[in-house]
């Protein structure tokens, strides 16, 4: 076994993956300063919307959100605040079409859009930082790990490492898991949000995107077959998942990187818990708390931090020693 079970012990009533997954969305509030918003043009006539938290540090943390999330979700702001308090400048970015602004191109975002993350990282490092640290949640975690694996030996030497939470690094398996009847509440919410987005895309690009019959879509297999794959150059959903799952690139990562996936995460397949050094490579480690749900890791503390915030700060700090 090449993973570690950290000491996270929530109250008894939070020892349930579904409760952990839902609680922060409904009840977490983060008191933190308003960010400075920047619009970053891309090289294909589109734009990315960035949130900066700056205090003159020479260290930068880059945070990536999850599917249908955005830079000001409580989990993003909670980690941004914790890292900022620990002396980091923080750059939290929005995927294309996220953050309340629809992007210009027919494409939107997907689990393998590492070109956008690279664009953001290079832009951030271009501000003169000496050190950078990456973090991502759920889909943003897969994106972060895939990026590090693709960059491998060519990664900018200022990037010291990464931590990712609730990572569906086996996209096909996670899609199958979320298609289960017991996960219908999550799937329905994702599809409801994606429907609004695709309807706007359809109004802008009626010759490319059609939402007629969207109500017959009940899974990511169907959604990715119809929209994600063709809009982003993949043959079908299976081709997209095979090419964009970080699982196959973990062994190529060359900086200390943590995957923190709770054992009770209702979104993840068994393959999202890689244990062998053959899969993980020399620089990646899996931590699998017994509890935590999907992007949960709830902690009731006076300072407002969640356990995941503390774990990220500790890992980032260990890389500076």
mmCIF file of C-alpha atoms in Angstrom:
data_model
loop_
_atom_site.group_PDB
_atom_site.id
_atom_site.type_symbol
_atom_site.label_atom_id
_atom_site.label_comp_id
_atom_site.label_asym_id
_atom_site.label_seq_id
_atom_site.Cartn_x
_atom_site.Cartn_y
_atom_site.Cartn_z
ATOM 1 C CA UNK A 1 0.000 0.000 0.000
ATOM 2 C CA UNK A 2 1.349 3.430 -0.955
ATOM 3 C CA UNK A 3 -1.296 5.593 0.669
ATOM 4 C CA UNK A 4 -1.759 7.186 4.065
ATOM 5 C CA UNK A 5 -4.917 7.491 6.146
ATOM 6 C CA UNK A 6 -4.729 10.902 7.863
ATOM 7 C CA UNK A 7 -6.190 11.735 11.242
ATOM 8 C CA UNK A 8 -9.511 13.361 10.333
ATOM 9 C CA UNK A 9 -12.256 12.573 12.837
ATOM 10 C CA UNK A 10 -15.442 14.590 12.353
ATOM 11 C CA UNK A 11 -18.358 14.472 14.790
ATOM 12 C CA UNK A 12 -20.523 11.336 14.591
ATOM 13 C CA UNK A 13 -23.303 13.072 12.677
ATOM 14 C CA UNK A 14 -20.818 14.030 9.943
ATOM 15 C CA UNK A 15 -19.555 10.492 9.420
ATOM 16 C CA UNK A 16 -21.615 10.078 6.283
ATOM 17 C CA UNK A 17 -20.424 10.812 2.751
ATOM 18 C CA UNK A 18 -23.689 12.353 1.588
ATOM 19 C CA UNK A 19 -23.997 14.664 4.596
ATOM 20 C CA UNK A 20 -20.372 15.754 4.157
ATOM 21 C CA UNK A 21 -20.958 16.444 0.450
ATOM 22 C CA UNK A 22 -24.088 18.527 0.949
ATOM 23 C CA UNK A 23 -23.410 20.370 4.223
ATOM 24 C CA UNK A 24 -20.805 22.924 2.992
ATOM 25 C CA UNK A 25 -22.959 23.916 0.003
ATOM 26 C CA UNK A 26 -25.909 24.663 2.241
ATOM 27 C CA UNK A 27 -24.271 26.074 5.333
ATOM 28 C CA UNK A 28 -20.638 27.119 4.913
ATOM 29 C CA UNK A 29 -19.936 30.825 4.839
ATOM 30 C CA UNK A 30 -16.429 32.238 4.505
ATOM 31 C CA UNK A 31 -15.635 35.731 5.737
ATOM 32 C CA UNK A 32 -12.800 36.896 3.535
ATOM 33 C CA UNK A 33 -11.773 40.003 1.681
ATOM 34 C CA UNK A 34 -13.196 40.657 -1.770
ATOM 35 C CA UNK A 35 -10.762 39.653 -4.526
ATOM 36 C CA UNK A 36 -9.399 41.764 -7.322
ATOM 37 C CA UNK A 37 -10.975 40.538 -10.583
ATOM 38 C CA UNK A 38 -8.881 40.312 -13.741
ATOM 39 C CA UNK A 39 -10.004 39.319 -17.229
ATOM 40 C CA UNK A 40 -7.287 37.336 -18.982
ATOM 41 C CA UNK A 41 -7.532 37.160 -22.801
ATOM 42 C CA UNK A 42 -6.671 33.784 -24.304
ATOM 43 C CA UNK A 43 -4.858 33.103 -27.556
ATOM 44 C CA UNK A 44 -8.072 31.922 -29.270
ATOM 45 C CA UNK A 45 -10.088 35.118 -28.793
ATOM 46 C CA UNK A 46 -11.711 34.053 -25.550
ATOM 47 C CA UNK A 47 -11.201 35.092 -21.936
ATOM 48 C CA UNK A 48 -10.710 33.683 -18.454
ATOM 49 C CA UNK A 49 -11.886 35.434 -15.305
ATOM 50 C CA UNK A 50 -9.443 35.462 -12.405
ATOM 51 C CA UNK A 51 -9.749 36.352 -8.719
ATOM 52 C CA UNK A 52 -6.576 37.680 -7.091
ATOM 53 C CA UNK A 53 -5.842 37.877 -3.359
ATOM 54 C CA UNK A 54 -2.531 39.737 -3.083
ATOM 55 C CA UNK A 55 -0.413 40.879 -0.179
ATOM 56 C CA UNK A 56 3.003 41.314 -1.795
ATOM 57 C CA UNK A 57 4.175 37.743 -1.251
ATOM 58 C CA UNK A 58 6.778 36.063 -3.456
ATOM 59 C CA UNK A 59 4.740 32.824 -3.249
ATOM 60 C CA UNK A 60 1.646 32.153 -5.380
ATOM 61 C CA UNK A 61 -1.063 29.513 -4.927
ATOM 62 C CA UNK A 62 -3.247 28.742 -7.973
ATOM 63 C CA UNK A 63 -6.662 27.207 -7.184
ATOM 64 C CA UNK A 64 -8.948 25.345 -9.615
ATOM 65 C CA UNK A 65 -12.638 24.691 -8.829
ATOM 66 C CA UNK A 66 -14.894 21.747 -9.634
ATOM 67 C CA UNK A 67 -17.543 20.943 -12.235
ATOM 68 C CA UNK A 68 -20.074 23.789 -12.504
ATOM 69 C CA UNK A 69 -18.279 25.565 -9.682
ATOM 70 C CA UNK A 70 -16.587 28.936 -9.665
ATOM 71 C CA UNK A 71 -13.842 30.861 -7.898
ATOM 72 C CA UNK A 72 -16.088 32.137 -5.102
ATOM 73 C CA UNK A 73 -17.572 28.884 -3.930
ATOM 74 C CA UNK A 74 -17.061 28.425 -0.161
ATOM 75 C CA UNK A 75 -14.504 25.661 -0.629
ATOM 76 C CA UNK A 76 -12.460 27.913 -2.928
ATOM 77 C CA UNK A 77 -12.676 30.951 -0.670
ATOM 78 C CA UNK A 78 -11.991 28.844 2.411
ATOM 79 C CA UNK A 79 -8.735 27.509 0.985
ATOM 80 C CA UNK A 80 -7.827 30.914 -0.453
ATOM 81 C CA UNK A 81 -8.228 32.480 2.990
ATOM 82 C CA UNK A 82 -6.186 29.761 4.711
ATOM 83 C CA UNK A 83 -3.294 30.046 2.244
ATOM 84 C CA UNK A 84 -3.444 33.841 2.296
ATOM 85 C CA UNK A 85 -3.263 33.797 6.103
ATOM 86 C CA UNK A 86 -0.210 31.558 5.766
ATOM 87 C CA UNK A 87 1.595 34.143 3.634
ATOM 88 C CA UNK A 88 0.676 33.160 0.078
ATOM 89 C CA UNK A 89 -0.759 35.309 -2.667
ATOM 90 C CA UNK A 90 -3.685 33.413 -4.181
ATOM 91 C CA UNK A 91 -5.031 33.225 -7.727
ATOM 92 C CA UNK A 92 -8.413 31.490 -8.009
ATOM 93 C CA UNK A 93 -9.561 31.164 -11.597
ATOM 94 C CA UNK A 94 -12.808 30.367 -13.372
ATOM 95 C CA UNK A 95 -13.069 27.808 -16.142
ATOM 96 C CA UNK A 96 -14.543 29.014 -19.423
ATOM 97 C CA UNK A 97 -18.273 29.747 -18.976
ATOM 98 C CA UNK A 98 -17.986 29.724 -15.167
ATOM 99 C CA UNK A 99 -18.025 32.593 -12.688
ATOM 100 C CA UNK A 100 -21.195 34.178 -14.024
ATOM 101 C CA UNK A 101 -19.809 35.135 -17.453
ATOM 102 C CA UNK A 102 -20.370 33.064 -20.582
ATOM 103 C CA UNK A 103 -17.260 32.668 -22.714
ATOM 104 C CA UNK A 104 -17.110 33.663 -26.385
ATOM 105 C CA UNK A 105 -16.262 30.402 -28.106
ATOM 106 C CA UNK A 106 -18.546 27.393 -28.720
ATOM 107 C CA UNK A 107 -16.283 25.308 -26.472
ATOM 108 C CA UNK A 108 -16.599 25.676 -22.734
ATOM 109 C CA UNK A 109 -14.531 23.658 -20.216
ATOM 110 C CA UNK A 110 -13.720 20.020 -19.635
ATOM 111 C CA UNK A 111 -11.619 17.760 -17.405
ATOM 112 C CA UNK A 112 -8.629 17.839 -19.746
ATOM 113 C CA UNK A 113 -8.475 21.544 -20.628
ATOM 114 C CA UNK A 114 -4.919 21.838 -19.338
ATOM 115 C CA UNK A 115 -4.092 24.500 -21.896
ATOM 116 C CA UNK A 116 -6.207 26.965 -19.942
ATOM 117 C CA UNK A 117 -4.550 26.035 -16.650
ATOM 118 C CA UNK A 118 -1.154 26.443 -18.285
ATOM 119 C CA UNK A 119 -2.196 29.879 -19.550
ATOM 120 C CA UNK A 120 -3.242 30.904 -16.024
ATOM 121 C CA UNK A 121 -0.111 29.503 -14.356
ATOM 122 C CA UNK A 122 2.195 31.225 -16.822
ATOM 123 C CA UNK A 123 0.295 34.474 -16.403
ATOM 124 C CA UNK A 124 0.589 34.245 -12.633
ATOM 125 C CA UNK A 125 4.280 33.369 -12.648
ATOM 126 C CA UNK A 126 4.841 36.220 -15.045
ATOM 127 C CA UNK A 127 4.150 38.564 -12.135
ATOM 128 C CA UNK A 128 7.545 37.707 -10.671
ATOM 129 C CA UNK A 129 6.759 35.035 -8.081
ATOM 130 C CA UNK A 130 9.598 32.816 -6.922
ATOM 131 C CA UNK A 131 7.409 29.858 -5.937
ATOM 132 C CA UNK A 132 4.036 28.490 -7.020
ATOM 133 C CA UNK A 133 1.765 25.849 -5.479
ATOM 134 C CA UNK A 134 -1.241 24.289 -7.229
ATOM 135 C CA UNK A 135 -4.475 23.017 -5.745
ATOM 136 C CA UNK A 136 -7.718 21.753 -7.228
ATOM 137 C CA UNK A 137 -11.045 20.347 -6.135
ATOM 138 C CA UNK A 138 -12.891 17.506 -7.858
ATOM 139 C CA UNK A 139 -12.694 18.172 -11.617
ATOM 140 C CA UNK A 140 -10.156 20.915 -10.897
ATOM 141 C CA UNK A 141 -8.090 18.319 -9.056
ATOM 142 C CA UNK A 142 -8.087 16.026 -12.084
ATOM 143 C CA UNK A 143 -7.135 18.977 -14.264
ATOM 144 C CA UNK A 144 -4.275 19.923 -11.936
ATOM 145 C CA UNK A 145 -2.824 16.413 -11.806
ATOM 146 C CA UNK A 146 -3.228 15.885 -15.542
ATOM 147 C CA UNK A 147 -1.402 19.163 -16.165
ATOM 148 C CA UNK A 148 1.467 18.184 -13.884
ATOM 149 C CA UNK A 149 1.730 14.793 -15.565
ATOM 150 C CA UNK A 150 1.702 16.262 -19.050
ATOM 151 C CA UNK A 151 4.316 18.829 -18.139
ATOM 152 C CA UNK A 152 6.430 16.211 -16.330
ATOM 153 C CA UNK A 153 10.126 17.109 -16.728
ATOM 154 C CA UNK A 154 9.230 20.335 -18.561
ATOM 155 C CA UNK A 155 7.292 21.804 -15.627
ATOM 156 C CA UNK A 156 8.355 25.296 -14.586
ATOM 157 C CA UNK A 157 10.891 24.851 -11.780
ATOM 158 C CA UNK A 158 9.134 27.426 -9.612
ATOM 159 C CA UNK A 159 6.158 25.072 -9.122
ATOM 160 C CA UNK A 160 6.957 23.267 -5.882
ATOM 161 C CA UNK A 161 4.036 20.844 -5.689
ATOM 162 C CA UNK A 162 0.284 20.385 -5.397
ATOM 163 C CA UNK A 163 -2.598 19.124 -3.311
ATOM 164 C CA UNK A 164 -5.912 17.970 -4.761
ATOM 165 C CA UNK A 165 -9.172 16.978 -3.105
ATOM 166 C CA UNK A 166 -12.000 14.622 -4.113
ATOM 167 C CA UNK A 167 -10.419 13.847 -7.482
ATOM 168 C CA UNK A 168 -12.327 11.792 -10.092
ATOM 169 C CA UNK A 169 -9.050 10.739 -11.700
ATOM 170 C CA UNK A 170 -10.864 7.796 -13.325
ATOM 171 C CA UNK A 171 -13.445 9.765 -15.296
ATOM 172 C CA UNK A 172 -15.225 6.747 -16.791
ATOM 173 C CA UNK A 173 -15.612 5.078 -13.409
ATOM 174 C CA UNK A 174 -16.850 8.259 -11.772
ATOM 175 C CA UNK A 175 -19.371 8.780 -14.578
ATOM 176 C CA UNK A 176 -20.645 5.246 -13.971
ATOM 177 C CA UNK A 177 -20.824 5.893 -10.222
ATOM 178 C CA UNK A 178 -22.839 9.089 -10.677
ATOM 179 C CA UNK A 179 -25.203 7.239 -13.020
ATOM 180 C CA UNK A 180 -26.316 4.970 -10.165
ATOM 181 C CA UNK A 181 -29.900 5.527 -8.931
ATOM 182 C CA UNK A 182 -28.554 6.342 -5.460
ATOM 183 C CA UNK A 183 -26.630 9.296 -6.930
ATOM 184 C CA UNK A 184 -29.566 10.763 -8.856
ATOM 185 C CA UNK A 185 -29.791 13.873 -6.675
ATOM 186 C CA UNK A 186 -26.244 14.891 -7.663
ATOM 187 C CA UNK A 187 -26.664 14.053 -11.330
ATOM 188 C CA UNK A 188 -29.911 16.006 -11.591
ATOM 189 C CA UNK A 189 -28.296 19.087 -10.114
ATOM 190 C CA UNK A 190 -25.339 18.945 -12.507
ATOM 191 C CA UNK A 191 -27.636 18.477 -15.502
ATOM 192 C CA UNK A 192 -29.948 21.284 -14.391
ATOM 193 C CA UNK A 193 -27.036 23.723 -14.276
ATOM 194 C CA UNK A 194 -25.526 22.420 -17.518
ATOM 195 C CA UNK A 195 -28.863 22.727 -19.306
ATOM 196 C CA UNK A 196 -29.007 26.470 -18.592
ATOM 197 C CA UNK A 197 -25.477 26.825 -19.920
ATOM 198 C CA UNK A 198 -26.079 24.786 -23.061
ATOM 199 C CA UNK A 199 -29.273 26.685 -23.831
ATOM 200 C CA UNK A 200 -27.304 29.927 -23.819
ATOM 201 C CA UNK A 201 -24.642 28.313 -25.999
ATOM 202 C CA UNK A 202 -27.368 27.158 -28.380
ATOM 203 C CA UNK A 203 -28.740 30.682 -28.736
ATOM 204 C CA UNK A 204 -25.264 31.932 -29.633
ATOM 205 C CA UNK A 205 -24.281 29.030 -31.877
ATOM 206 C CA UNK A 206 -27.520 27.480 -33.208
ATOM 207 C CA UNK A 207 -25.746 25.689 -36.057
ATOM 208 C CA UNK A 208 -23.392 23.887 -33.649
ATOM 209 C CA UNK A 209 -25.372 23.287 -30.466
ATOM 210 C CA UNK A 210 -28.912 21.951 -30.176
ATOM 211 C CA UNK A 211 -30.668 21.427 -26.841
ATOM 212 C CA UNK A 212 -33.820 19.796 -28.162
ATOM 213 C CA UNK A 213 -34.454 16.648 -26.151
ATOM 214 C CA UNK A 214 -32.042 17.652 -23.371
ATOM 215 C CA UNK A 215 -34.545 16.312 -20.855
ATOM 216 C CA UNK A 216 -33.728 12.817 -22.100
ATOM 217 C CA UNK A 217 -30.135 13.148 -20.873
ATOM 218 C CA UNK A 218 -29.716 11.429 -17.522
ATOM 219 C CA UNK A 219 -25.981 10.735 -17.250
ATOM 220 C CA UNK A 220 -22.543 12.115 -18.053
ATOM 221 C CA UNK A 221 -22.188 9.404 -20.682
ATOM 222 C CA UNK A 222 -25.095 10.946 -22.576
ATOM 223 C CA UNK A 223 -24.067 14.554 -21.914
ATOM 224 C CA UNK A 224 -20.425 14.046 -22.833
ATOM 225 C CA UNK A 225 -21.348 12.051 -25.956
ATOM 226 C CA UNK A 226 -23.645 14.817 -27.157
ATOM 227 C CA UNK A 227 -21.777 17.954 -26.084
ATOM 228 C CA UNK A 228 -18.379 17.689 -24.367
ATOM 229 C CA UNK A 229 -16.734 15.287 -26.816
ATOM 230 C CA UNK A 230 -17.702 16.893 -30.149
ATOM 231 C CA UNK A 231 -17.167 20.462 -28.946
ATOM 232 C CA UNK A 232 -13.646 19.665 -27.750
ATOM 233 C CA UNK A 233 -12.334 17.346 -30.441
ATOM 234 C CA UNK A 234 -13.000 13.902 -28.960
ATOM 235 C CA UNK A 235 -14.628 10.987 -30.747
ATOM 236 C CA UNK A 236 -17.139 10.273 -27.983
ATOM 237 C CA UNK A 237 -17.457 10.213 -24.205
ATOM 238 C CA UNK A 238 -15.228 7.153 -23.815
ATOM 239 C CA UNK A 239 -12.495 8.768 -25.912
ATOM 240 C CA UNK A 240 -12.773 11.953 -23.858
ATOM 241 C CA UNK A 241 -12.562 10.102 -20.551
ATOM 242 C CA UNK A 242 -9.631 7.957 -21.692
ATOM 243 C CA UNK A 243 -7.610 10.974 -22.817
ATOM 244 C CA UNK A 244 -8.426 13.245 -19.885
ATOM 245 C CA UNK A 245 -8.291 10.990 -16.826
ATOM 246 C CA UNK A 246 -5.337 12.017 -14.674
ATOM 247 C CA UNK A 247 -4.960 8.428 -13.430
ATOM 248 C CA UNK A 248 -2.884 7.485 -16.446
ATOM 249 C CA UNK A 249 -0.474 10.435 -16.014
ATOM 250 C CA UNK A 250 0.207 10.311 -12.270
ATOM 251 C CA UNK A 251 3.438 8.363 -12.752
ATOM 252 C CA UNK A 252 4.812 11.202 -14.905
ATOM 253 C CA UNK A 253 4.430 13.882 -12.221
ATOM 254 C CA UNK A 254 7.771 15.172 -10.942
ATOM 255 C CA UNK A 255 6.801 17.376 -7.957
ATOM 256 C CA UNK A 256 5.400 16.313 -4.543
ATOM 257 C CA UNK A 257 1.658 15.999 -5.028
ATOM 258 C CA UNK A 258 -1.113 14.776 -2.747
ATOM 259 C CA UNK A 259 -4.455 13.286 -3.701
ATOM 260 C CA UNK A 260 -6.884 13.487 -0.785
ATOM 261 C CA UNK A 261 -9.920 11.308 -1.564
ATOM 262 C CA UNK A 262 -12.297 10.387 1.238
ATOM 263 C CA UNK A 263 -13.216 6.713 1.399
ATOM 264 C CA UNK A 264 -16.927 7.658 1.647
ATOM 265 C CA UNK A 265 -16.911 9.996 -1.384
ATOM 266 C CA UNK A 266 -20.162 9.257 -3.276
ATOM 267 C CA UNK A 267 -18.754 10.525 -6.594
ATOM 268 C CA UNK A 268 -15.680 8.338 -6.921
ATOM 269 C CA UNK A 269 -15.054 4.887 -8.364
ATOM 270 C CA UNK A 270 -12.672 2.362 -6.867
ATOM 271 C CA UNK A 271 -9.989 3.294 -9.416
ATOM 272 C CA UNK A 272 -9.947 6.832 -8.023
ATOM 273 C CA UNK A 273 -7.960 5.383 -5.099
ATOM 274 C CA UNK A 274 -4.709 4.268 -6.779
ATOM 275 C CA UNK A 275 -2.520 2.389 -4.352
ATOM 276 C CA UNK A 276 0.423 0.983 -6.289
ATOM 277 C CA UNK A 277 3.650 2.811 -6.971
ATOM 278 C CA UNK A 278 3.246 1.760 -10.612
ATOM 279 C CA UNK A 279 0.152 3.967 -10.838
ATOM 280 C CA UNK A 280 1.209 6.747 -8.481
ATOM 281 C CA UNK A 281 4.812 7.127 -9.586
ATOM 282 C CA UNK A 282 7.557 8.402 -7.327
ATOM 283 C CA UNK A 283 6.120 11.805 -6.435
ATOM 284 C CA UNK A 284 2.385 11.304 -5.878
ATOM 285 C CA UNK A 285 0.794 10.113 -2.651
ATOM 286 C CA UNK A 286 -2.804 9.194 -1.905
ATOM 287 C CA UNK A 287 -4.362 10.124 1.425
ATOM 288 C CA UNK A 288 -7.713 8.510 2.093
ATOM 289 C CA UNK A 289 -9.555 9.684 5.200
ATOM 290 C CA UNK A 290 -12.370 7.400 6.245
ATOM 291 C CA UNK A 291 -14.786 10.343 6.126
ATOM 292 C CA UNK A 292 -15.043 13.570 4.173
ATOM 293 C CA UNK A 293 -17.524 12.988 1.357
ATOM 294 C CA UNK A 294 -17.052 14.947 -1.845
ATOM 295 C CA UNK A 295 -15.326 18.281 -1.214
ATOM 296 C CA UNK A 296 -16.503 18.123 2.377
ATOM 297 C CA UNK A 297 -13.943 17.578 5.150
ATOM 298 C CA UNK A 298 -16.096 19.701 7.442
ATOM 299 C CA UNK A 299 -14.641 21.038 10.649
ATOM 300 C CA UNK A 300 -16.368 23.234 13.195
ATOM 301 C CA UNK A 301 -13.667 25.547 14.507
ATOM 302 C CA UNK A 302 -13.515 29.106 15.766
ATOM 303 C CA UNK A 303 -11.223 30.165 12.931
ATOM 304 C CA UNK A 304 -13.629 28.828 10.296
ATOM 305 C CA UNK A 305 -11.090 26.536 8.659
ATOM 306 C CA UNK A 306 -12.078 23.115 7.397
ATOM 307 C CA UNK A 307 -9.768 20.120 7.804
ATOM 308 C CA UNK A 308 -8.927 20.288 4.077
ATOM 309 C CA UNK A 309 -7.750 23.896 4.472
ATOM 310 C CA UNK A 310 -5.387 22.872 7.259
ATOM 311 C CA UNK A 311 -4.107 19.881 5.279
ATOM 312 C CA UNK A 312 -3.359 22.072 2.250
ATOM 313 C CA UNK A 313 -1.511 24.681 4.297
ATOM 314 C CA UNK A 314 0.537 21.983 6.024
ATOM 315 C CA UNK A 315 1.497 20.341 2.727
ATOM 316 C CA UNK A 316 2.347 23.655 1.061
ATOM 317 C CA UNK A 317 4.469 24.622 4.052
ATOM 318 C CA UNK A 318 6.354 21.331 3.992
ATOM 319 C CA UNK A 319 7.484 22.063 0.448
ATOM 320 C CA UNK A 320 9.135 25.313 1.514
ATOM 321 C CA UNK A 321 11.318 23.778 4.214
#
